[in-house]
PDB file of C-alpha atoms in Angstrom:
ATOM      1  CA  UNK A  27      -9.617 -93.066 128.169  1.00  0.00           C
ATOM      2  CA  UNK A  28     -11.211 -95.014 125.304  1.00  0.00           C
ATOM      3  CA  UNK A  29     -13.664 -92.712 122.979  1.00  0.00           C
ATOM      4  CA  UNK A  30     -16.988 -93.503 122.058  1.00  0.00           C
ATOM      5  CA  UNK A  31     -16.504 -96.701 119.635  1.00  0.00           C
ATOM      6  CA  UNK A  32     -18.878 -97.655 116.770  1.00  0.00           C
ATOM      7  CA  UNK A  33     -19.311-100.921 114.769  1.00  0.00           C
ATOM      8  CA  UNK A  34     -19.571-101.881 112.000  1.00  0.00           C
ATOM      9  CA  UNK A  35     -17.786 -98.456 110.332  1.00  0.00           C
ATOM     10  CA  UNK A  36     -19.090 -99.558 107.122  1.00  0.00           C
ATOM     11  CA  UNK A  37     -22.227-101.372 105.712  1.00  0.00           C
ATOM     12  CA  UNK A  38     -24.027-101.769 102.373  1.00  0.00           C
ATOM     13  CA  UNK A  39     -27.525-103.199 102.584  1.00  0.00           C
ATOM     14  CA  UNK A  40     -30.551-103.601 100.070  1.00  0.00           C
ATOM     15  CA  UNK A  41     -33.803-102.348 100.178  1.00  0.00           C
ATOM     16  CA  UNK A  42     -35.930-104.001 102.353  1.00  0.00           C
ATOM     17  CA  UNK A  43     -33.253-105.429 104.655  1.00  0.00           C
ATOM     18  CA  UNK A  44     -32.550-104.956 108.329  1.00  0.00           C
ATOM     19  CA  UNK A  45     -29.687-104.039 109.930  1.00  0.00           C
ATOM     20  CA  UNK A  46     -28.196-103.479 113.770  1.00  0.00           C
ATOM     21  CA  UNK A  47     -25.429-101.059 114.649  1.00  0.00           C
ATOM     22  CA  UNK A  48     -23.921-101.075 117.989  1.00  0.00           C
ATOM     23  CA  UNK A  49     -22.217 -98.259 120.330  1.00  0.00           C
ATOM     24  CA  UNK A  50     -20.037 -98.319 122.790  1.00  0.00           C
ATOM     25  CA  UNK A  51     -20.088 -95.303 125.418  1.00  0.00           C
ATOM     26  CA  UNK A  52     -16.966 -93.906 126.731  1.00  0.00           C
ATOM     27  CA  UNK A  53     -16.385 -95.618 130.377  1.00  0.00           C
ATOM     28  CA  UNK A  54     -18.448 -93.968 133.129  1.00  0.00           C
ATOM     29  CA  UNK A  55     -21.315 -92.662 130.519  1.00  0.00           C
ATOM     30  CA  UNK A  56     -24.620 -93.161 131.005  1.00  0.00           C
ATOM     31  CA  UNK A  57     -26.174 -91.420 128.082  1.00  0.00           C
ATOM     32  CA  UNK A  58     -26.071 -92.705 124.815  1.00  0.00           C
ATOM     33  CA  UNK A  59     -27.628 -90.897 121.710  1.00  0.00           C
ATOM     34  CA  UNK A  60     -27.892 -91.790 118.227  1.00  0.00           C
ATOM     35  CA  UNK A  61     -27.834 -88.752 115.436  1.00  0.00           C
ATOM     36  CA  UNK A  62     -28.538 -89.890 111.420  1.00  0.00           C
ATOM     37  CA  UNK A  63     -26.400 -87.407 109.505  1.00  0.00           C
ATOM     38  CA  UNK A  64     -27.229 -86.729 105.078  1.00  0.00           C
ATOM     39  CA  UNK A  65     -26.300 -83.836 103.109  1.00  0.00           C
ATOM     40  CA  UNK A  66     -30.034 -82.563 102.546  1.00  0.00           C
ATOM     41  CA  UNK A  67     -30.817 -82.967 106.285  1.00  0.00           C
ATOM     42  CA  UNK A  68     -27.583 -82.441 108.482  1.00  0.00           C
ATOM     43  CA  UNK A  69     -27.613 -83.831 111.698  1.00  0.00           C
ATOM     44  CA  UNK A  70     -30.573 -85.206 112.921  1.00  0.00           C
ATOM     45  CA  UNK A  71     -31.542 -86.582 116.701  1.00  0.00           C
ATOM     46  CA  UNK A  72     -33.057 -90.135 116.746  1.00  0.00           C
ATOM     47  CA  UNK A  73     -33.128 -91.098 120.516  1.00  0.00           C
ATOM     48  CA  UNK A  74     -31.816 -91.142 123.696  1.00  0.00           C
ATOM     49  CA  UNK A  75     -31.170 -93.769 126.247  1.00  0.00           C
ATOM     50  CA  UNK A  76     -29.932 -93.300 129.717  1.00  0.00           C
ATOM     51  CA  UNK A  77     -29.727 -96.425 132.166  1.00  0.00           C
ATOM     52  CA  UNK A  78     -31.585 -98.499 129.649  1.00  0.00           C
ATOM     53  CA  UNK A  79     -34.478 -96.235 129.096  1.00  0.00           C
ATOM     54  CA  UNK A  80     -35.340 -94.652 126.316  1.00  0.00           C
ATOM     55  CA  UNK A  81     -35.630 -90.583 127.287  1.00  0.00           C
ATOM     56  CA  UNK A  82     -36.435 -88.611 124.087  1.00  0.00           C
ATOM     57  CA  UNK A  83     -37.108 -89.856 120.574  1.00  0.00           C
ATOM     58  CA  UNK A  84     -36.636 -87.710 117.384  1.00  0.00           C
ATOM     59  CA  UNK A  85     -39.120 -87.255 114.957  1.00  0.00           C
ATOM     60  CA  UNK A  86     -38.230 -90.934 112.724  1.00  0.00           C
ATOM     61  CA  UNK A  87     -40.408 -93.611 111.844  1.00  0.00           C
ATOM     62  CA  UNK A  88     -41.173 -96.289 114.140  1.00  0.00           C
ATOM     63  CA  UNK A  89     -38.770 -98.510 111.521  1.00  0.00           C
ATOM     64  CA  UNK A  90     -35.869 -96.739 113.089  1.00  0.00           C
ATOM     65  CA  UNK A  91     -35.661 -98.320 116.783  1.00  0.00           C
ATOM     66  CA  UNK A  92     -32.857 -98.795 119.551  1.00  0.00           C
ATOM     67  CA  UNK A  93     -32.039-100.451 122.740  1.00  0.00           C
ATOM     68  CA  UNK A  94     -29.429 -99.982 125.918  1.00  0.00           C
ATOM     69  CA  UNK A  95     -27.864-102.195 128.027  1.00  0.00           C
ATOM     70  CA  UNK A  96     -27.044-102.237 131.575  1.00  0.00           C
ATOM     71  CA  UNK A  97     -23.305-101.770 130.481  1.00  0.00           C
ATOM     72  CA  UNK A  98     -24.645 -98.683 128.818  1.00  0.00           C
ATOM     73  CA  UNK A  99     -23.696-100.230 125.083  1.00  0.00           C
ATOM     74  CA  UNK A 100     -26.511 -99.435 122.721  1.00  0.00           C
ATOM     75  CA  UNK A 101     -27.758-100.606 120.050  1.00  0.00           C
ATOM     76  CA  UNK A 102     -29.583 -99.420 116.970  1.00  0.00           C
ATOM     77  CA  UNK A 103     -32.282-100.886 114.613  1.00  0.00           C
ATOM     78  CA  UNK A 104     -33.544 -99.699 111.355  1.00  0.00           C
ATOM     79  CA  UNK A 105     -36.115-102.253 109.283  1.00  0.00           C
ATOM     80  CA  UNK A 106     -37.232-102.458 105.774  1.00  0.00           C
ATOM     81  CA  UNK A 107     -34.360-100.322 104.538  1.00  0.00           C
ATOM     82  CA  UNK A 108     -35.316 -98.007 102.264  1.00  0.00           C
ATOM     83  CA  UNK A 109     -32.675 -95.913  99.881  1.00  0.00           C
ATOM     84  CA  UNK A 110     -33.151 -92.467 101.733  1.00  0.00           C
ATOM     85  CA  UNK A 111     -31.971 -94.046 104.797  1.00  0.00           C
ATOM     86  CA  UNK A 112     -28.294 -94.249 103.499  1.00  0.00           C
ATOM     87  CA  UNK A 113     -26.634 -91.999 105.702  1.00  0.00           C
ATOM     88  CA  UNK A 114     -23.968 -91.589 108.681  1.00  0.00           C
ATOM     89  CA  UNK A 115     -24.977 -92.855 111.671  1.00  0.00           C
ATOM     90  CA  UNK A 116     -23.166 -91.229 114.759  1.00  0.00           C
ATOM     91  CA  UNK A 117     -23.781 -92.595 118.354  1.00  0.00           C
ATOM     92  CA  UNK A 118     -22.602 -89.677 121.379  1.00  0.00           C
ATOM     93  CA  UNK A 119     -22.311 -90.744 124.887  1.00  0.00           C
ATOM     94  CA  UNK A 120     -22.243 -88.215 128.068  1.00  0.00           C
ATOM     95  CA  UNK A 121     -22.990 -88.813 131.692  1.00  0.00           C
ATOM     96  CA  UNK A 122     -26.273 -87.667 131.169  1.00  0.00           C
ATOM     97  CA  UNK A 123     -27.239 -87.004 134.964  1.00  0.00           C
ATOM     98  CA  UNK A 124     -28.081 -83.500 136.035  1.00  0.00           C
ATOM     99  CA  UNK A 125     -28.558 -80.797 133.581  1.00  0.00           C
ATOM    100  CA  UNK A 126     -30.106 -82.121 130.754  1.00  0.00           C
ATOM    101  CA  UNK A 127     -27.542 -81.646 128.462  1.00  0.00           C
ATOM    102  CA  UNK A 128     -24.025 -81.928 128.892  1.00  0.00           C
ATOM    103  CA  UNK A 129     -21.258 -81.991 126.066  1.00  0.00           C
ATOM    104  CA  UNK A 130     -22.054 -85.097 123.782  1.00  0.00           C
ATOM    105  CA  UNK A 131     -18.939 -87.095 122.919  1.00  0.00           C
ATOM    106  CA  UNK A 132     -19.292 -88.532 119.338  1.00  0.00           C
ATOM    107  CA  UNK A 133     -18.124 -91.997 117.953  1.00  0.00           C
ATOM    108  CA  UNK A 134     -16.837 -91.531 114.380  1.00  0.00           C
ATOM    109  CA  UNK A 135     -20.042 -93.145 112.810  1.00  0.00           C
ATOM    110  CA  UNK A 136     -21.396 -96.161 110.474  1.00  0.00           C
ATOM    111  CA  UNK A 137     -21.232 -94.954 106.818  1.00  0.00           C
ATOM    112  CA  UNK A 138     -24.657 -97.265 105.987  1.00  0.00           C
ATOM    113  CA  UNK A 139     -25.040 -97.172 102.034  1.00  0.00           C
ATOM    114  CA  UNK A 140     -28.704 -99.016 101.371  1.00  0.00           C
ATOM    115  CA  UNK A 141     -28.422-100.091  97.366  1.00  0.00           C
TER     116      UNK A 141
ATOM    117  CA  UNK B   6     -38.350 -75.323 109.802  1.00  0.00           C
ATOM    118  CA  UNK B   7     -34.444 -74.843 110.490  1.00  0.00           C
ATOM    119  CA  UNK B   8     -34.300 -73.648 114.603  1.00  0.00           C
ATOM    120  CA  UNK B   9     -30.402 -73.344 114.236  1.00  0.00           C
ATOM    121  CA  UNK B  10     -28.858 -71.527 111.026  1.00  0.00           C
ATOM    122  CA  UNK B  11     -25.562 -71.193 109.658  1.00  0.00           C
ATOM    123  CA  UNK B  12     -25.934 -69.504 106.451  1.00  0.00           C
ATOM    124  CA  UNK B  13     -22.662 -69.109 105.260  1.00  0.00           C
ATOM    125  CA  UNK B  14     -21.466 -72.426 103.713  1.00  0.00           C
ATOM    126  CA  UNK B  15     -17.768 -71.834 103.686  1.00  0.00           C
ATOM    127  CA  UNK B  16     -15.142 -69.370 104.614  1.00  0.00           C
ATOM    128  CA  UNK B  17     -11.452 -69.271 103.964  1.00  0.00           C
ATOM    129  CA  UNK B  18      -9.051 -67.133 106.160  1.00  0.00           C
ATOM    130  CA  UNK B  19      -5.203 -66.966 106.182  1.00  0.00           C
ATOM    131  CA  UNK B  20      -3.162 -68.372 108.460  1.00  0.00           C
ATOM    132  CA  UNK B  21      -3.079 -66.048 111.688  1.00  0.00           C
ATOM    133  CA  UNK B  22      -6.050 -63.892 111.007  1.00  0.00           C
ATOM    134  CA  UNK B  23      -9.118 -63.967 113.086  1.00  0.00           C
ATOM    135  CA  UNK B  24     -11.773 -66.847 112.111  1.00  0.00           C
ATOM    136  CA  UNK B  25     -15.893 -65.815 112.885  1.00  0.00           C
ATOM    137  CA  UNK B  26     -18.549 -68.237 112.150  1.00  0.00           C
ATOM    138  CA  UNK B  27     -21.885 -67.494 112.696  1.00  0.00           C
ATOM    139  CA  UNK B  28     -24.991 -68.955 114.171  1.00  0.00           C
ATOM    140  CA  UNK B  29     -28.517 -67.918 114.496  1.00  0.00           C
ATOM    141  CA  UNK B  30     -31.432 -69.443 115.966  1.00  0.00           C
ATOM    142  CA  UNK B  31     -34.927 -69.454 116.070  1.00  0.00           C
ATOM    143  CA  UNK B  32     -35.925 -70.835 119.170  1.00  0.00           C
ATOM    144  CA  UNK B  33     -36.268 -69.318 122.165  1.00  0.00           C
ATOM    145  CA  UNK B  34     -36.080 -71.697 124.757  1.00  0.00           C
ATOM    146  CA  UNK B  35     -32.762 -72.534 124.022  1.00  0.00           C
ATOM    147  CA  UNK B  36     -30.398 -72.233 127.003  1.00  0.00           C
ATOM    148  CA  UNK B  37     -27.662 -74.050 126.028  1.00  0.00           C
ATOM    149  CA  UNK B  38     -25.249 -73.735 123.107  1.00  0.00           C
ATOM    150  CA  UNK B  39     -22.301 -75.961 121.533  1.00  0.00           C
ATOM    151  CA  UNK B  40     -20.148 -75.538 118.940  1.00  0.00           C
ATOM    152  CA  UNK B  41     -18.347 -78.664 117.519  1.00  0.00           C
ATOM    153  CA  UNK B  42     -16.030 -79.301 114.744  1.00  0.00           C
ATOM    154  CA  UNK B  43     -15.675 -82.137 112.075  1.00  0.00           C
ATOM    155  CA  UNK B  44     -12.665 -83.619 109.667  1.00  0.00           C
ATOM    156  CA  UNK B  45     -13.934 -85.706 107.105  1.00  0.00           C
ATOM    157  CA  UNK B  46     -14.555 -89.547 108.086  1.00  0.00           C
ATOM    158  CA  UNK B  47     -14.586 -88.437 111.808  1.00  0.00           C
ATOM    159  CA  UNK B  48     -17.538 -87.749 114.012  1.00  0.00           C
ATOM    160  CA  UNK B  49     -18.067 -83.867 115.238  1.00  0.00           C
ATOM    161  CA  UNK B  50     -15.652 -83.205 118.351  1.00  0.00           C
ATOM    162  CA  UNK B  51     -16.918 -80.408 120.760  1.00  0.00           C
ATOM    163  CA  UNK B  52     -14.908 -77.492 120.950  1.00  0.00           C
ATOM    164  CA  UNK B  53     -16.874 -74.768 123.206  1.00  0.00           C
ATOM    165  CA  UNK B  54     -20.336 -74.025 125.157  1.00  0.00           C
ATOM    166  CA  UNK B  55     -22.254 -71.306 126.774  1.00  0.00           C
ATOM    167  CA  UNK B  56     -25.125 -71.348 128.798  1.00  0.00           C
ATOM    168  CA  UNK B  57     -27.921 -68.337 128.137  1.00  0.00           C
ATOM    169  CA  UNK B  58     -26.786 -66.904 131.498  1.00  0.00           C
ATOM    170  CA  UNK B  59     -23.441 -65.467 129.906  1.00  0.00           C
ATOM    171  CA  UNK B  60     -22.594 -63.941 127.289  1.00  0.00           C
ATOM    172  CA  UNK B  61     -19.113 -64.939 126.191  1.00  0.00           C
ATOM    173  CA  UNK B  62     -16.821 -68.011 126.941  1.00  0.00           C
ATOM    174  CA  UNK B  63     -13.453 -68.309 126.069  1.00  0.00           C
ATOM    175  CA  UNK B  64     -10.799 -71.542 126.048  1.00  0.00           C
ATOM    176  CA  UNK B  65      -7.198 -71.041 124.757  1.00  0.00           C
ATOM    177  CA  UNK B  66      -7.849 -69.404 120.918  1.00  0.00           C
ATOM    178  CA  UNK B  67     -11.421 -70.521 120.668  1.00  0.00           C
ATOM    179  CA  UNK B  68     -13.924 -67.360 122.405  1.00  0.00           C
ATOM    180  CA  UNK B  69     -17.682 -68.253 121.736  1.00  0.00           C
ATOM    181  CA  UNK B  70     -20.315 -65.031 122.000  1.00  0.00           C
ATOM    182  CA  UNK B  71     -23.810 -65.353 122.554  1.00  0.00           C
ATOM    183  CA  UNK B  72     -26.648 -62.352 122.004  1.00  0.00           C
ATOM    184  CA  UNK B  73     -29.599 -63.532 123.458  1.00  0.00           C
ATOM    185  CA  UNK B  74     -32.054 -60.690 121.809  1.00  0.00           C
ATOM    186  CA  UNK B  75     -30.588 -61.349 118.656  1.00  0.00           C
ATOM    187  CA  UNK B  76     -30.563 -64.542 118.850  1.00  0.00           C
ATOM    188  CA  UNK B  77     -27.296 -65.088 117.903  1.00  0.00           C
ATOM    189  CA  UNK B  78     -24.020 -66.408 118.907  1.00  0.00           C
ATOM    190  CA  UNK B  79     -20.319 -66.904 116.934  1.00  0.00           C
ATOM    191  CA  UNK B  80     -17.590 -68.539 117.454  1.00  0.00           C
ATOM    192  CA  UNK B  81     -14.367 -66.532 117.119  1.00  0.00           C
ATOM    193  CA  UNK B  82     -10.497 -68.536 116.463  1.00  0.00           C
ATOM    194  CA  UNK B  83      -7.690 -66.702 117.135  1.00  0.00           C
ATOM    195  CA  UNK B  84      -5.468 -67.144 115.383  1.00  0.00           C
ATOM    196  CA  UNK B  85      -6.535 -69.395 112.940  1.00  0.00           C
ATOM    197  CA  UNK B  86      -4.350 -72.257 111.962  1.00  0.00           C
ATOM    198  CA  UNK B  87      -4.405 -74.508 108.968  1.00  0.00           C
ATOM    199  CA  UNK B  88      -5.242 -77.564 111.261  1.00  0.00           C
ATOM    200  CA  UNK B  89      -8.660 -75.341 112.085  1.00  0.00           C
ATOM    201  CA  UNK B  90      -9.466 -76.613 108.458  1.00  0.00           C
ATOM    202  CA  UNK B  91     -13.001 -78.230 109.267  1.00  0.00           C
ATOM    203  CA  UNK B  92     -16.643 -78.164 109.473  1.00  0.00           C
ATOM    204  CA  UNK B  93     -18.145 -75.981 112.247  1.00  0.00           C
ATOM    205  CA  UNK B  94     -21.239 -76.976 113.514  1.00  0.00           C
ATOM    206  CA  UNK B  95     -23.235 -74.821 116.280  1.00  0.00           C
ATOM    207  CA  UNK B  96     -25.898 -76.673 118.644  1.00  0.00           C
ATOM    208  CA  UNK B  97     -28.526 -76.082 120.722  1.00  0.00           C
ATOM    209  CA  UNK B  98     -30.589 -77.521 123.685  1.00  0.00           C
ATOM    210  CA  UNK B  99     -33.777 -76.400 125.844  1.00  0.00           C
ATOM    211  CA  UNK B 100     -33.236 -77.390 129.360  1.00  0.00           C
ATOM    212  CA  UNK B 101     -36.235 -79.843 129.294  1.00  0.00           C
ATOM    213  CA  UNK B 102     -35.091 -81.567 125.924  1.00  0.00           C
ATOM    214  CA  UNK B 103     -32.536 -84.172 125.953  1.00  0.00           C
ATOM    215  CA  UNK B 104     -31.260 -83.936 122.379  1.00  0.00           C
ATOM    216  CA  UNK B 105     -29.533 -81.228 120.202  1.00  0.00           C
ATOM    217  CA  UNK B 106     -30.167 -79.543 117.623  1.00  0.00           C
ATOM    218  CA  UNK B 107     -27.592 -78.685 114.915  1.00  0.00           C
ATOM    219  CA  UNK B 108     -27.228 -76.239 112.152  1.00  0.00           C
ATOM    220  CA  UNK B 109     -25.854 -77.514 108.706  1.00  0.00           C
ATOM    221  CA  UNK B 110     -22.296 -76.527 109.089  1.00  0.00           C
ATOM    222  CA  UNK B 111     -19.570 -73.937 107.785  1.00  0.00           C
ATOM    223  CA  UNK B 112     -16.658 -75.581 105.522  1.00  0.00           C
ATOM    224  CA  UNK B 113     -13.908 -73.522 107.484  1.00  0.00           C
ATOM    225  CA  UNK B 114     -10.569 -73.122 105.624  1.00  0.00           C
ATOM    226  CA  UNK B 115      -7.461 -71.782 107.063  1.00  0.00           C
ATOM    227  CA  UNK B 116      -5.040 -70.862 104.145  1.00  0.00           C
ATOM    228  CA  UNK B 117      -1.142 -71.220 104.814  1.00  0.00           C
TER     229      UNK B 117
END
């Protein structure tokens, strides 16, 4: 069974900039949740989408935005890049129905470097 | 204001000993509790969990412990190998939140 899959594993962008990174759940997942990992913060939630709906949303600025599809690939969006949001971006996937939490399954992440 | 702490930063163990890394947390409605571990380049792969209603949980050498009125639960490896060379994160969920919440991680090193 395919794990979670995340593209582009690398980008550099410049201030001000937009860019989109995409996730693809492991087959069968519903769930699909985005975390922003940095050395001063760890790992930090940023949303959660389940059958194209958006669920929960972390405490980010409205810059930071996402989107699922009814093949349960998401997408995420940050705008006007700024330098502090260089960081690991890690998407997790899980079926999502019934208790509100089940194991999260983790893609190996974007490494987004904003110069 | 950190909800899940792991205050040790690193520990290094030899080959075949017993491995315990820590988590506390501040939050009470937690009722749910992960640990996962990450190489470098990789994203974190989950390892264990325990739900509030027990108190220990064990799969092959990995036994996770949790102490409700302390607020406090470890994960133990026995015995450690030098593959178990990682970061440990711990997680936690409340049963009406749909995210988790991790703690900053323990640099595990198993010594040959």
């Amino acid at each position: 069974k395919a794990g979670v899959t995340q593209t582009p594993r690398y980008l550099i962008k410049t201030r001000g900039q937009q860019v989109t990174l995409s996730c693809s759940p492991i087959s069968g997942h519903r769930s699909v949740s985005w975390y922003q990992q940095t050395p001063g913060q760890g790992l930090q939630f940023l949303f959660e989408y389940f059958s194209e709906t958006q669920r929960n949303k972390g405490n980010f600025p409205g810059r930071f935005s996402g989107r699922q599809f009814s093949n349960s690939r998401s997408e995420m969006n940050v705008s006007t890049l700024e330098l502090g949001d260089s960081a690991l971006y890690l998407c997790a996937s899980s079926f999502g129905a019934g208790r509100s939490v089940s194991p999260l399954h983790f893609g190996n992440g974007t490494r987004l470097t904003v110069t | 204001d950190q909800q899940v702490k792991q205050n040790s930063p690193s520990l290094s163990v030899q080959e075949g000993r017993i491995s315990i890394l820590n988590c506390d947390y501040t939050n009470s409605m937690f009722d749910y509790f992960l640990w996962y571990k990450k190489y470098p380049a990789e994203g974190p792969t989950f390892l264990i969990s325990i739900s509030s209603i027990k108190d220990k949980n064990e799969d092959g050498r990995f036994t996770v412990f949790l102490n409700k009125s302390a607020k406090h639960l470890s994960l133990h490896i026995v015995p450690s190998q030098p593959g178990d060379s990682a970061v440990y994160f711990c997680a936690a969920s409340e049963a009406s939140a749909r995210q988790l919440t991790f703690g900053s991680g323990t640099q595990l090193t198993v010594l040959p």
